């Protein structure tokens, strides 16, 4: 008689989110990728000591890399601690990399990290294929979100 496994709340596994990215970019699609990390990097990620704010992904020589993502040095690390801003290889299938390369070749399209989370013991990053928003687009999105919030508030009363 085995018991069913309880599903964990996804938010408990999320180590970092790039909330600003959803405001500054239109996310066209997302891809989940693994990361090639050093031991002190995964320990820092589990301690939630990373920043995705200025990060982006780039495809070079048929491989995808996560660049400009700051993972702080591990506090209990010794002289073998990692470089906080080093480029980290993304673990993707060859077909996924080809699709991403084709997407990025369009003007104004970029790859940005949306969130880092732990899945089955491995650190994963959610990469978004994104197109930059202009200032007036951001204002329209804020206005639309406020209107939807008001409508839902009124509907709640009825």
Short mmCIF file of C-alpha atoms in Angstrom, two decimals:
data_model
loop_
_atom_site.label_atom_id
_atom_site.label_comp_id
_atom_site.label_asym_id
_atom_site.label_seq_id
_atom_site.Cartn_x
_atom_site.Cartn_y
_atom_site.Cartn_z
CA UNK A 1 0.00 0.00 0.00
CA UNK A 2 1.97 2.94 -1.22
CA UNK A 3 0.98 6.47 -0.51
CA UNK A 4 0.70 9.03 -3.25
CA UNK A 5 3.56 11.47 -3.36
CA UNK A 6 2.59 14.94 -2.35
CA UNK A 7 3.14 17.60 -4.94
CA UNK A 8 5.43 20.33 -3.76
CA UNK A 9 4.46 23.92 -4.22
CA UNK A 10 6.37 25.22 -7.26
CA UNK A 11 7.16 28.52 -5.54
CA UNK A 12 9.27 26.75 -2.92
CA UNK A 13 11.59 25.49 -5.66
CA UNK A 14 12.01 28.89 -7.35
CA UNK A 15 15.40 30.30 -6.38
CA UNK A 16 15.22 33.57 -8.34
CA UNK A 17 12.85 35.36 -10.71
CA UNK A 18 13.46 38.10 -13.23
CA UNK A 19 10.23 40.01 -12.66
CA UNK A 20 11.49 43.07 -14.51
CA UNK A 21 11.83 41.03 -17.71
CA UNK A 22 8.07 40.50 -17.99
CA UNK A 23 7.64 44.28 -17.78
CA UNK A 24 10.39 45.23 -20.24
CA UNK A 25 9.83 42.46 -22.81
CA UNK A 26 7.04 40.60 -24.58
CA UNK A 27 7.77 36.92 -23.95
CA UNK A 28 7.07 35.03 -27.18
CA UNK A 29 7.90 31.54 -25.90
CA UNK A 30 9.88 29.84 -23.14
CA UNK A 31 12.39 27.00 -23.00
CA UNK A 32 13.60 25.07 -19.95
CA UNK A 33 17.36 24.46 -19.86
CA UNK A 34 19.79 22.86 -17.47
CA UNK A 35 22.98 24.63 -16.42
CA UNK A 36 26.55 23.33 -16.19
CA UNK A 37 27.53 24.53 -12.71
CA UNK A 38 30.42 24.15 -10.30
CA UNK A 39 29.87 22.86 -6.77
CA UNK A 40 30.03 26.24 -5.07
CA UNK A 41 27.61 27.70 -7.64
CA UNK A 42 24.83 25.23 -6.90
CA UNK A 43 25.32 25.80 -3.17
CA UNK A 44 24.94 29.56 -3.69
CA UNK A 45 21.84 29.00 -5.83
CA UNK A 46 20.26 26.84 -3.12
CA UNK A 47 20.98 29.71 -0.70
CA UNK A 48 19.16 32.01 -3.19
CA UNK A 49 22.20 34.20 -3.73
CA UNK A 50 21.87 35.00 -7.44
CA UNK A 51 20.70 37.89 -9.59
CA UNK A 52 19.14 37.51 -13.06
CA UNK A 53 18.53 41.21 -13.66
CA UNK A 54 21.19 41.91 -16.32
CA UNK A 55 21.44 38.36 -17.62
CA UNK A 56 20.95 37.12 -21.17
CA UNK A 57 21.66 33.99 -23.20
CA UNK A 58 23.81 33.83 -26.30
CA UNK A 59 24.42 31.08 -28.85
CA UNK A 60 28.06 30.61 -29.91
CA UNK A 61 29.58 27.75 -31.90
CA UNK A 62 26.40 25.69 -31.69
CA UNK A 63 26.26 25.97 -27.88
CA UNK A 64 24.10 28.16 -25.65
CA UNK A 65 25.62 30.18 -22.81
CA UNK A 66 24.07 32.15 -19.97
CA UNK A 67 25.94 35.41 -19.58
CA UNK A 68 25.98 38.25 -17.06
CA UNK A 69 24.06 36.32 -14.39
CA UNK A 70 25.57 37.03 -10.99
CA UNK A 71 25.84 34.01 -8.66
CA UNK A 72 27.49 35.19 -5.45
CA UNK A 73 30.51 33.35 -4.10
CA UNK A 74 29.67 30.64 -1.60
CA UNK A 75 30.28 31.94 1.93
CA UNK A 76 31.91 28.71 3.18
CA UNK A 77 33.90 28.22 -0.03
CA UNK A 78 37.68 28.21 -0.02
CA UNK A 79 40.22 29.22 -2.68
CA UNK A 80 38.34 27.06 -5.23
CA UNK A 81 35.33 29.41 -5.19
CA UNK A 82 33.82 30.30 -8.58
CA UNK A 83 33.88 33.58 -10.53
CA UNK A 84 30.47 35.25 -9.87
CA UNK A 85 29.97 36.50 -13.46
CA UNK A 86 31.39 33.60 -15.48
CA UNK A 87 29.56 32.37 -18.58
CA UNK A 88 27.62 29.18 -17.84
CA UNK A 89 26.83 26.61 -20.49
CA UNK A 90 23.14 25.82 -20.99
CA UNK A 91 22.25 22.17 -21.45
CA UNK A 92 19.88 21.95 -24.41
CA UNK A 93 19.24 19.51 -27.24
CA UNK A 94 20.77 20.38 -30.60
CA UNK A 95 17.33 20.95 -32.17
CA UNK A 96 16.37 23.34 -29.36
CA UNK A 97 19.57 25.33 -29.94
CA UNK A 98 18.85 25.49 -33.69
CA UNK A 99 15.32 26.77 -33.03
CA UNK A 100 16.60 29.40 -30.61
CA UNK A 101 19.29 30.50 -33.08
CA UNK A 102 16.63 30.92 -35.79
CA UNK A 103 14.45 32.94 -33.41
CA UNK A 104 17.30 35.25 -32.37
CA UNK A 105 18.26 36.03 -35.98
CA UNK A 106 15.12 38.19 -36.22
CA UNK A 107 15.77 41.81 -35.36
CA UNK A 108 14.86 42.84 -31.81
CA UNK A 109 14.62 39.28 -30.44
CA UNK A 110 16.76 38.24 -27.48
CA UNK A 111 17.05 35.39 -24.99
CA UNK A 112 16.60 36.32 -21.33
CA UNK A 113 16.48 34.22 -18.15
CA UNK A 114 13.05 34.43 -16.51
CA UNK A 115 13.60 32.25 -13.44
CA UNK A 116 15.96 29.74 -11.89
CA UNK A 117 14.48 26.81 -9.98
CA UNK A 118 15.35 23.37 -8.64
CA UNK A 119 13.66 20.41 -10.37
CA UNK A 120 14.39 16.86 -9.19
CA UNK A 121 17.59 18.09 -7.55
CA UNK A 122 18.94 19.88 -10.63
CA UNK A 123 19.10 23.63 -11.22
CA UNK A 124 17.08 24.69 -14.25
CA UNK A 125 16.68 28.06 -15.91
CA UNK A 126 13.58 29.16 -17.82
CA UNK A 127 14.79 31.05 -20.91
CA UNK A 128 12.37 33.40 -22.63
CA UNK A 129 12.49 34.33 -26.31
CA UNK A 130 11.65 37.99 -25.93
CA UNK A 131 11.04 41.14 -27.95
CA UNK A 132 11.75 44.47 -26.27
CA UNK A 133 8.84 46.76 -25.44
CA UNK A 134 8.81 50.47 -26.07
CA UNK A 135 7.85 52.93 -23.33
CA UNK A 136 4.28 53.39 -24.59
CA UNK A 137 3.82 49.60 -24.77
CA UNK A 138 4.77 49.36 -21.10
CA UNK A 139 2.25 52.06 -20.19
CA UNK A 140 -0.50 50.28 -22.14
CA UNK A 141 0.29 47.00 -20.39
CA UNK A 142 0.07 48.67 -16.97
CA UNK A 143 -3.23 50.34 -17.93
CA UNK A 144 -4.69 47.05 -19.19
CA UNK A 145 -3.61 45.22 -16.02
CA UNK A 146 -5.23 47.90 -13.82
CA UNK A 147 -8.47 47.71 -15.81
CA UNK A 148 -8.60 43.92 -15.48
CA UNK A 149 -7.99 44.22 -11.74
CA UNK A 150 -10.88 46.71 -11.40
CA UNK A 151 -13.22 44.50 -13.42
CA UNK A 152 -12.40 41.47 -11.29
CA UNK A 153 -12.96 43.55 -8.14
CA UNK A 154 -16.43 44.60 -9.36
CA UNK A 155 -17.32 41.07 -10.46
CA UNK A 156 -16.35 39.73 -7.05
CA UNK A 157 -19.10 41.82 -5.44
CA UNK A 158 -21.84 40.37 -7.69
#
